[in-house]
Short mmCIF file of C-alpha atoms in Angstrom, two decimals:
data_model
loop_
_atom_site.label_atom_id
_atom_site.label_comp_id
_atom_site.label_asym_id
_atom_site.label_seq_id
_atom_site.Cartn_x
_atom_site.Cartn_y
_atom_site.Cartn_z
CA MET A 713 56.66 96.59 34.50
CA ALA A 714 54.07 93.83 34.95
CA ALA A 715 53.78 93.39 31.20
CA ALA A 716 57.57 93.19 30.86
CA ALA A 717 57.78 90.60 33.64
CA THR A 718 55.07 88.52 32.00
CA LYS A 719 56.86 88.72 28.66
CA THR A 720 60.14 87.65 30.28
CA ALA A 721 58.53 84.67 32.08
CA ALA A 722 56.58 83.42 29.07
CA PRO A 723 59.43 81.35 27.52
CA ALA A 724 60.09 79.62 30.86
CA LEU A 725 56.40 78.79 31.26
CA ARG A 726 56.28 77.36 27.74
CA ARG A 727 59.35 75.21 28.43
CA SER A 728 57.78 73.91 31.68
CA ALA A 729 54.55 73.10 29.87
CA ARG A 730 56.38 71.23 27.12
CA HIS A 731 58.39 69.29 29.74
CA LEU A 732 55.21 68.40 31.65
CA ILE A 733 53.44 67.23 28.50
CA LYS A 734 56.48 65.16 27.52
CA SER A 735 56.69 63.60 31.01
CA GLU A 736 53.00 62.71 30.95
CA ALA A 737 53.43 61.13 27.52
CA VAL A 738 56.38 59.07 28.75
CA SER A 739 54.43 58.01 31.85
CA ALA A 740 51.46 57.00 29.73
CA LYS A 741 53.72 54.99 27.44
CA LEU A 742 55.39 53.26 30.39
CA ALA A 743 52.00 52.48 31.91
CA ALA A 744 50.80 51.04 28.63
CA ASN A 745 53.95 48.93 28.31
CA GLY A 746 53.56 47.79 31.92
CA ALA A 747 49.96 46.78 31.34
CA THR A 748 50.98 44.85 28.23
CA ALA A 749 53.81 43.13 30.11
CA THR A 750 51.49 42.27 32.99
CA LYS A 751 48.95 40.90 30.55
CA ASP A 752 51.65 38.82 28.84
CA LYS A 753 52.84 37.50 32.21
CA MET A 754 49.29 36.53 33.16
CA LYS A 755 48.86 34.71 29.86
CA LYS A 756 52.18 32.92 30.36
CA LYS A 757 51.31 31.98 33.93
CA LYS A 758 47.91 30.69 32.87
CA LYS A 759 49.53 28.63 30.13
CA GLU A 760 52.11 27.19 32.55
CA GLU A 761 49.38 26.33 35.04
CA GLY A 762 47.48 24.53 32.30
CA GLU A 763 50.58 22.57 31.32
CA GLY A 764 51.29 21.87 34.98
CA LYS A 765 47.86 20.31 35.40
CA LYS A 766 48.64 17.97 32.52
CA ARG A 767 51.97 17.00 34.06
CA LYS A 768 50.69 16.40 37.57
CA GLY A 769 49.78 12.94 38.75
CA PRO A 770 46.64 11.84 40.58
CA PRO A 771 45.76 13.56 43.87
CA ASP A 772 47.32 12.04 46.96
CA HIS A 773 45.44 11.09 50.13
CA ASP A 774 45.22 14.73 51.17
CA GLY A 775 43.87 15.89 47.81
CA ILE A 776 47.24 17.41 46.83
CA ALA A 777 48.48 16.41 43.40
CA THR A 778 51.92 14.87 43.44
CA LYS A 779 54.30 13.45 40.90
CA LYS A 780 53.49 9.82 40.20
CA PRO A 781 56.07 7.53 41.83
CA LYS A 782 58.08 5.25 39.60
CA LYS A 783 57.18 2.15 41.57
CA GLU A 784 54.90 0.92 44.31
CA GLU A 785 56.03 -1.49 46.96
CA GLU A 786 54.62 -3.07 50.05
CA GLY A 787 55.75 -1.88 53.45
CA GLU A 788 54.77 -0.77 56.89
CA GLU A 789 54.38 3.00 56.36
CA ASP A 790 52.58 4.26 53.21
CA ASP A 791 55.09 3.22 50.50
CA LYS A 792 53.52 5.28 47.72
CA TYR A 793 54.39 8.37 49.71
CA HIS A 794 57.74 6.91 50.67
CA ASP A 795 58.76 6.19 47.06
CA HIS A 796 57.73 9.67 45.94
CA HIS A 797 59.82 11.32 48.61
CA HIS A 798 62.85 9.24 47.75
CA SER A 799 62.83 10.95 44.36
CA VAL A 800 63.59 14.35 45.89
CA PRO A 801 66.59 15.25 48.07
CA VAL A 802 66.34 16.61 51.60
CA GLN A 803 67.17 20.29 51.25
CA SER A 804 66.73 21.86 54.66
CA SER A 805 65.44 21.33 58.18
CA SER A 806 62.34 23.29 57.20
CA SER A 807 61.82 20.94 54.26
CA SER A 808 62.30 17.91 56.52
CA SER A 809 59.85 19.34 59.05
CA SER A 810 57.12 19.93 56.47
CA LYS A 811 57.80 16.52 55.00
CA ALA A 812 57.36 14.95 58.44
CA ASP A 813 54.14 16.90 58.97
CA LEU A 814 52.81 15.73 55.62
CA LEU A 815 53.67 12.11 56.37
CA LYS A 816 52.02 12.41 59.77
CA ALA A 817 48.84 13.73 58.15
CA ARG A 818 48.90 10.91 55.61
CA LYS A 819 49.37 8.22 58.25
CA LEU A 820 46.53 9.56 60.37
CA LYS A 821 44.22 9.89 57.39
CA SER A 822 45.06 6.40 56.14
CA PHE A 823 44.51 4.90 59.60
CA THR A 824 41.23 6.76 60.14
CA ALA A 825 39.88 5.63 56.77
CA PHE A 826 40.07 1.96 57.76
CA SER A 827 40.01 2.02 61.56
CA GLN A 828 36.43 0.74 61.63
CA ARG A 829 36.22 -1.25 58.39
CA SER A 830 38.25 -3.42 56.05
CA PRO A 831 39.85 -1.93 52.94
CA PHE A 832 38.55 -5.09 51.21
CA PRO A 833 34.88 -5.21 52.31
CA SER A 834 33.95 -7.85 49.71
CA PHE A 835 36.88 -10.16 50.48
CA PRO A 836 35.38 -13.27 52.14
CA ARG A 837 38.26 -14.50 54.32
CA PRO A 838 38.88 -15.11 57.07
CA THR A 839 35.52 -15.81 58.64
CA PRO A 840 35.20 -16.06 62.44
CA GLN A 841 35.05 -19.84 61.96
CA ASP A 842 38.30 -19.74 59.97
CA CYS A 843 40.00 -17.86 62.81
CA ARG A 844 38.84 -20.31 65.45
CA LEU A 845 39.87 -23.32 63.36
CA ALA A 846 43.34 -21.84 62.78
CA HIS A 847 43.66 -21.08 66.50
CA SER A 848 42.74 -24.66 67.40
CA LEU A 849 45.16 -26.21 64.89
CA LEU A 850 48.06 -23.95 65.90
CA ALA A 851 47.45 -24.49 69.62
CA ARG A 852 47.74 -28.23 69.06
CA VAL A 853 51.16 -27.77 67.47
CA HIS A 854 52.64 -24.96 69.55
CA GLY A 855 50.57 -24.98 72.74
CA GLU A 856 47.82 -22.61 73.82
CA ARG A 857 48.53 -18.91 74.12
CA SER A 858 46.54 -16.87 76.62
CA ARG A 859 46.84 -13.24 77.59
CA PRO A 860 48.65 -12.92 80.96
CA PRO A 861 46.67 -11.32 83.80
CA ALA A 862 49.33 -8.64 84.26
CA VAL A 863 52.02 -7.17 82.04
CA ILE A 864 55.55 -7.57 83.37
CA ALA A 865 58.51 -6.10 81.51
CA PRO A 866 61.11 -8.79 80.78
CA THR A 867 64.58 -8.13 82.16
CA ASN A 868 66.46 -10.45 79.81
CA SER A 869 64.90 -9.47 76.48
CA ALA A 870 63.58 -6.45 74.61
CA GLY A 871 60.15 -7.90 74.00
CA CYS A 872 57.67 -6.28 71.67
CA GLY A 873 55.29 -4.08 73.61
CA ASP A 874 55.84 -6.15 76.74
CA SER A 875 55.91 -3.52 79.48
CA PRO A 876 53.44 -1.94 81.90
CA SER A 877 54.84 1.47 80.86
CA VAL A 878 53.51 2.69 77.51
CA LEU A 879 56.66 4.69 76.75
CA ASP A 880 58.90 1.75 77.61
CA ALA A 881 56.71 -0.57 75.52
CA LEU A 882 56.95 1.80 72.57
CA VAL A 883 60.74 2.10 72.83
CA ARG A 884 61.14 -1.68 73.14
CA THR A 885 59.00 -2.21 70.05
CA ILE A 886 61.03 0.34 68.08
CA LEU A 887 64.20 -1.53 69.04
CA SER A 888 62.60 -4.73 67.72
CA GLN A 889 61.78 -3.23 64.31
CA ASN A 890 63.46 -4.92 61.34
CA THR A 891 65.77 -7.12 63.37
CA SER A 892 65.82 -10.43 65.20
CA ASN A 893 64.84 -10.96 68.83
CA THR A 894 68.48 -11.66 69.63
CA ASN A 895 69.66 -8.37 68.16
CA SER A 896 66.91 -6.26 69.71
CA THR A 897 67.58 -7.83 73.11
CA ARG A 898 71.29 -7.11 72.76
CA ALA A 899 70.50 -3.48 71.92
CA LYS A 900 68.10 -3.10 74.87
CA LEU A 901 70.56 -4.55 77.38
CA SER A 902 73.36 -2.39 75.98
CA MET A 903 71.17 0.72 76.29
CA ASP A 904 70.30 -0.11 79.90
CA ASP A 905 73.96 -0.67 80.69
CA GLU A 906 74.98 2.64 79.07
CA TYR A 907 72.47 4.71 81.05
CA GLY A 908 72.55 2.82 84.33
CA GLY A 909 69.25 0.95 84.14
CA SER A 910 65.92 0.74 82.38
CA ASP A 911 63.57 3.68 81.74
CA ARG A 912 66.30 6.32 82.18
CA TRP A 913 64.49 8.62 79.78
CA GLU A 914 65.91 11.92 80.98
CA ALA A 915 69.48 10.64 80.75
CA ILE A 916 68.80 9.27 77.27
CA ALA A 917 67.21 12.51 76.05
CA GLN A 918 69.93 14.71 77.52
CA GLY A 919 72.71 12.42 76.34
CA GLY A 920 71.81 13.08 72.73
CA GLN A 921 71.32 11.01 69.62
CA ALA A 922 74.96 10.09 69.00
CA ARG A 923 75.38 8.47 72.41
CA LEU A 924 72.16 6.48 72.07
CA GLU A 925 73.08 5.40 68.54
CA LYS A 926 76.33 3.93 69.80
CA ALA A 927 74.56 2.18 72.68
CA ILE A 928 72.00 0.40 70.47
CA GLN A 929 74.30 -0.23 67.50
CA SER A 930 74.06 -4.01 67.86
CA GLY A 931 70.34 -3.91 67.06
CA GLY A 932 70.72 -2.59 63.51
CA LEU A 933 69.51 0.71 62.02
CA ALA A 934 70.91 2.44 65.09
CA ALA A 935 71.11 5.87 63.44
CA VAL A 936 67.43 5.73 62.57
CA LYS A 937 66.12 4.16 65.76
CA SER A 938 68.13 6.47 68.02
CA ARG A 939 66.72 9.52 66.26
CA VAL A 940 63.17 8.16 66.49
CA ILE A 941 63.53 7.44 70.21
CA ILE A 942 65.08 10.83 71.00
CA ASN A 943 62.32 12.62 69.08
CA ILE A 944 59.62 10.68 70.93
CA LEU A 945 61.19 11.51 74.29
CA GLN A 946 61.53 15.20 73.44
CA GLN A 947 57.98 15.50 72.12
CA THR A 948 56.53 13.60 75.08
CA ARG A 949 58.30 15.81 77.63
CA ALA A 950 57.37 19.00 75.75
CA ARG A 951 53.72 17.98 75.47
CA TYR A 952 53.05 16.45 78.89
CA GLY A 953 55.83 17.73 81.13
CA VAL A 954 56.93 14.18 82.00
CA TYR A 955 58.47 11.22 80.22
CA SER A 956 55.29 9.16 80.21
CA LEU A 957 52.56 8.06 77.82
CA ASP A 958 50.55 6.22 80.47
CA HIS A 959 47.57 8.51 79.86
CA LEU A 960 46.88 6.24 76.88
CA PHE A 961 45.56 3.61 79.31
CA ALA A 962 42.46 5.81 79.57
CA ALA A 963 42.25 6.54 75.84
CA SER A 964 40.09 4.73 73.32
CA ASP A 965 41.76 2.23 71.00
CA GLU A 966 41.50 4.63 68.08
CA ASP A 967 42.85 7.63 70.00
CA ALA A 968 45.74 5.59 71.39
CA MET A 969 46.66 4.36 67.92
CA LYS A 970 46.45 7.86 66.47
CA GLU A 971 48.72 9.33 69.12
CA MET A 972 51.35 6.65 68.65
CA ILE A 973 51.43 6.66 64.85
CA ALA A 974 51.67 10.46 64.93
CA PHE A 975 55.28 9.97 66.08
CA GLN A 976 57.73 9.81 63.20
CA GLY A 977 59.11 6.29 62.86
CA VAL A 978 56.05 4.62 64.41
CA GLY A 979 53.81 2.71 62.03
CA PRO A 980 50.55 0.79 62.46
CA LYS A 981 52.28 -2.47 63.35
CA THR A 982 54.43 -0.90 66.08
CA ALA A 983 51.45 0.95 67.55
CA SER A 984 49.29 -2.17 67.35
CA CYS A 985 51.88 -4.21 69.27
CA VAL A 986 51.85 -1.64 72.09
CA LEU A 987 48.06 -1.65 72.05
CA LEU A 988 47.91 -5.46 72.12
CA PHE A 989 50.62 -6.29 74.65
CA CYS A 990 50.97 -3.21 76.88
CA LEU A 991 47.48 -1.69 76.89
CA GLN A 992 45.95 -5.20 76.63
CA ARG A 993 43.46 -4.21 73.97
CA ALA A 994 42.02 -6.25 71.11
CA SER A 995 44.31 -5.30 68.23
CA PHE A 996 45.66 -7.50 65.45
CA ALA A 997 49.24 -6.59 64.58
CA VAL A 998 50.64 -7.81 61.26
CA ASP A 999 54.38 -8.42 61.08
CA THR A 1000 56.33 -10.19 58.34
CA HIS A 1001 55.28 -13.66 59.58
CA VAL A 1002 51.58 -12.86 59.87
CA HIS A 1003 51.62 -11.14 56.48
CA ARG A 1004 53.29 -14.11 54.82
CA ILE A 1005 51.13 -16.83 56.40
CA THR A 1006 47.83 -15.05 55.85
CA GLY A 1007 48.81 -14.81 52.19
CA LEU A 1008 49.45 -18.55 52.08
CA LEU A 1009 46.08 -19.23 53.73
CA GLY A 1010 44.18 -16.96 51.34
CA TRP A 1011 43.14 -14.59 54.12
CA ARG A 1012 44.11 -11.49 52.16
CA PRO A 1013 44.32 -10.45 48.51
CA PRO A 1014 47.71 -11.53 47.09
CA GLY A 1015 48.88 -7.95 46.52
CA ALA A 1016 47.73 -6.52 49.86
CA SER A 1017 50.42 -4.59 51.75
CA ARG A 1018 51.09 -5.12 55.43
CA GLU A 1019 49.12 -2.01 56.34
CA GLU A 1020 46.16 -3.11 54.24
CA THR A 1021 46.38 -6.63 55.63
CA GLN A 1022 46.44 -5.32 59.19
CA ALA A 1023 43.44 -3.08 58.57
CA HIS A 1024 41.55 -5.99 56.98
CA LEU A 1025 42.35 -8.57 59.66
CA ASP A 1026 41.81 -6.15 62.54
CA ALA A 1027 38.31 -5.56 61.16
CA VAL A 1028 37.33 -9.21 60.62
CA VAL A 1029 39.20 -11.28 63.25
CA PRO A 1030 37.02 -11.66 66.39
CA ASP A 1031 38.33 -9.66 69.34
CA ASP A 1032 38.78 -12.75 71.53
CA GLU A 1033 40.98 -14.32 68.85
CA LYS A 1034 43.30 -11.37 68.21
CA TYR A 1035 45.81 -12.02 70.99
CA PRO A 1036 46.19 -15.82 70.73
CA LEU A 1037 45.98 -15.94 66.94
CA HIS A 1038 48.61 -13.21 66.49
CA VAL A 1039 51.05 -14.89 68.89
CA LEU A 1040 50.46 -18.34 67.38
CA LEU A 1041 50.89 -17.13 63.79
CA VAL A 1042 54.19 -15.42 64.69
CA THR A 1043 55.40 -18.58 66.44
CA HIS A 1044 54.31 -20.73 63.51
CA GLY A 1045 56.00 -18.42 61.02
CA ARG A 1046 59.30 -18.89 62.82
CA ARG A 1047 59.08 -22.65 63.35
CA CYS A 1048 57.13 -24.25 60.51
CA GLY A 1049 59.38 -25.50 57.70
CA GLU A 1050 56.66 -24.85 55.14
CA CYS A 1051 55.38 -21.50 56.41
CA LYS A 1052 58.63 -19.78 57.31
CA ALA A 1053 60.23 -17.41 54.82
CA GLY A 1054 61.52 -19.38 51.86
CA GLY A 1055 59.91 -22.60 53.12
CA ARG A 1056 59.17 -25.39 50.66
CA THR A 1057 55.71 -26.89 50.25
CA VAL A 1058 55.73 -30.57 51.27
CA ARG A 1059 52.06 -30.72 52.32
CA ASN A 1060 52.77 -31.62 55.93
CA CYS A 1061 51.54 -28.40 57.54
CA GLU A 1062 48.13 -28.99 59.11
CA LEU A 1063 47.29 -25.30 58.91
CA ARG A 1064 47.89 -25.11 55.16
CA LYS A 1065 46.03 -28.36 54.61
CA ALA A 1066 42.98 -26.86 56.29
CA PHE A 1067 43.04 -23.73 54.14
CA ARG A 1068 43.88 -24.93 50.66
CA PRO A 1069 43.01 -22.45 47.90
CA GLN A 1070 40.35 -24.78 46.51
CA ARG A 1071 38.45 -24.41 49.78
CA SER A 1072 38.91 -20.65 50.01
CA GLY A 1073 36.25 -19.41 47.63
CA GLY A 1074 38.56 -19.04 44.64
CA VAL A 1075 41.24 -17.12 46.53
CA VAL A 1076 44.45 -17.03 44.53
CA LYS A 1077 47.23 -19.04 46.12
CA VAL A 1078 50.43 -17.21 47.00
CA ASP A 1079 53.07 -18.54 44.62
CA GLU A 1080 56.68 -19.33 45.33
CA SER A 1081 57.87 -16.02 43.88
CA GLU A 1082 55.91 -14.18 46.56
CA ALA A 1083 57.35 -16.50 49.21
CA ASP A 1084 60.83 -15.73 47.91
CA ALA A 1085 60.03 -12.02 48.02
CA GLU A 1086 58.89 -12.45 51.60
CA GLU A 1087 62.20 -14.12 52.42
CA LYS A 1088 64.00 -11.02 51.23
CA GLU A 1089 61.73 -8.95 53.46
CA GLU A 1090 62.64 -10.90 56.61
CA GLU A 1091 63.12 -8.71 59.64
CA ASP A 1092 66.92 -8.95 59.59
CA VAL A 1093 67.24 -7.30 56.17
CA VAL A 1094 64.08 -5.31 55.47
CA VAL A 1095 64.38 -1.53 55.58
CA LYS A 1096 60.97 0.07 55.32
CA ASN A 1097 59.22 3.36 54.85
CA GLU A 1098 59.91 5.97 57.49
CA GLN A 1099 63.06 4.20 58.57
CA LEU A 1100 64.43 4.52 55.05
CA GLU A 1101 63.28 8.13 54.97
CA LEU A 1102 64.98 8.88 58.29
CA LEU A 1103 68.12 7.01 57.26
CA ARG A 1104 68.21 9.10 54.10
CA ASP A 1105 68.01 12.25 56.21
CA VAL A 1106 70.79 11.02 58.49
CA LYS A 1107 73.08 10.27 55.54
CA LYS A 1108 72.29 13.63 53.97
CA GLU A 1109 73.22 15.43 57.18
CA GLU A 1110 76.44 13.43 57.45
CA ASP A 1111 77.33 14.31 53.85
CA ASP A 1112 76.63 17.98 54.57
CA ASP A 1113 78.86 17.83 57.66
CA ASP A 1114 81.67 16.25 55.62
CA ALA A 1115 81.31 18.95 52.98
CA ASP A 1116 81.55 21.65 55.65
CA ASP A 1117 84.75 20.10 56.99
#
């Protein structure tokens, strides 16, 4: 019986063995094909990475290679980064968030690199004597400018950092960005009227961006500025539990600058104005007037951006000259027929007579084309850096909303 059973089962066992052998052969073949495919993929990936390295531009400030921008401009907030990001569309809130984080890191790194030294260490001007001579000449024309003993927020104008409250000073300075004093004052008074007074931060934050945008519309770039202000209020409340940045009174100059420029929409000039006027520190802010005039005087390389010029002048202008010289240069830039934007050289300006290129160690004189370019950059029409980036985001969101409708 056992022999018969074995004989009967033998064919089935042989079939199972053949099936097993065939399956193992198929598996081996698949494994071999998979290994070959994996190897081919690795070769392809390696080749693509090699080609990618050839295509990539130079490393950015964080050591991350980025596509080379088509152009480089001057501006208040890292224009090389700005131009690069204008070449790619905003795709999502996550993309915008990481973009903002990257810009924040760039701003902080750029500021830290030159917070203690000039980006042009071999550039000879201005010397301390140059600064004192310019101060003396300008004071004769426009009157002396001295730092007030106490900071009092103006009630009939926006000011630029003029407030004993750091948060209020920052908001006022943001309202003054890229517009005239008249327009920024109109926007500030309209905002106060809308929310029932000054410093109504909770009402502003809770009222939302659209309401604030409408309130400050007369100041220009309202969509951008309203978003910047709302973001600052939200971040300040989330971080400190109150709508206040007055802890910066106890911070070092460098730490105060870093905290302010970490906010999106706040550049070195805006932060420097708050440092100079509100915190009453020695900081040399460079606006369009200061940038233009220091170019005419040969106090900066002709191609230096505002950020580079500010870093250079903040490093070389004596601390006791930073407040009066800044205020006098701004005043002079608005009033002098030769030194204002688009002014014509008639050789009557005592300041320019004192700092002719021939007496400036071979410094190249700023030509009329640069003066014309400066005219186009006047605060009423210039749209710079993060503000352009934010405006782009706002328009993209509006387009998306229209598409959804």
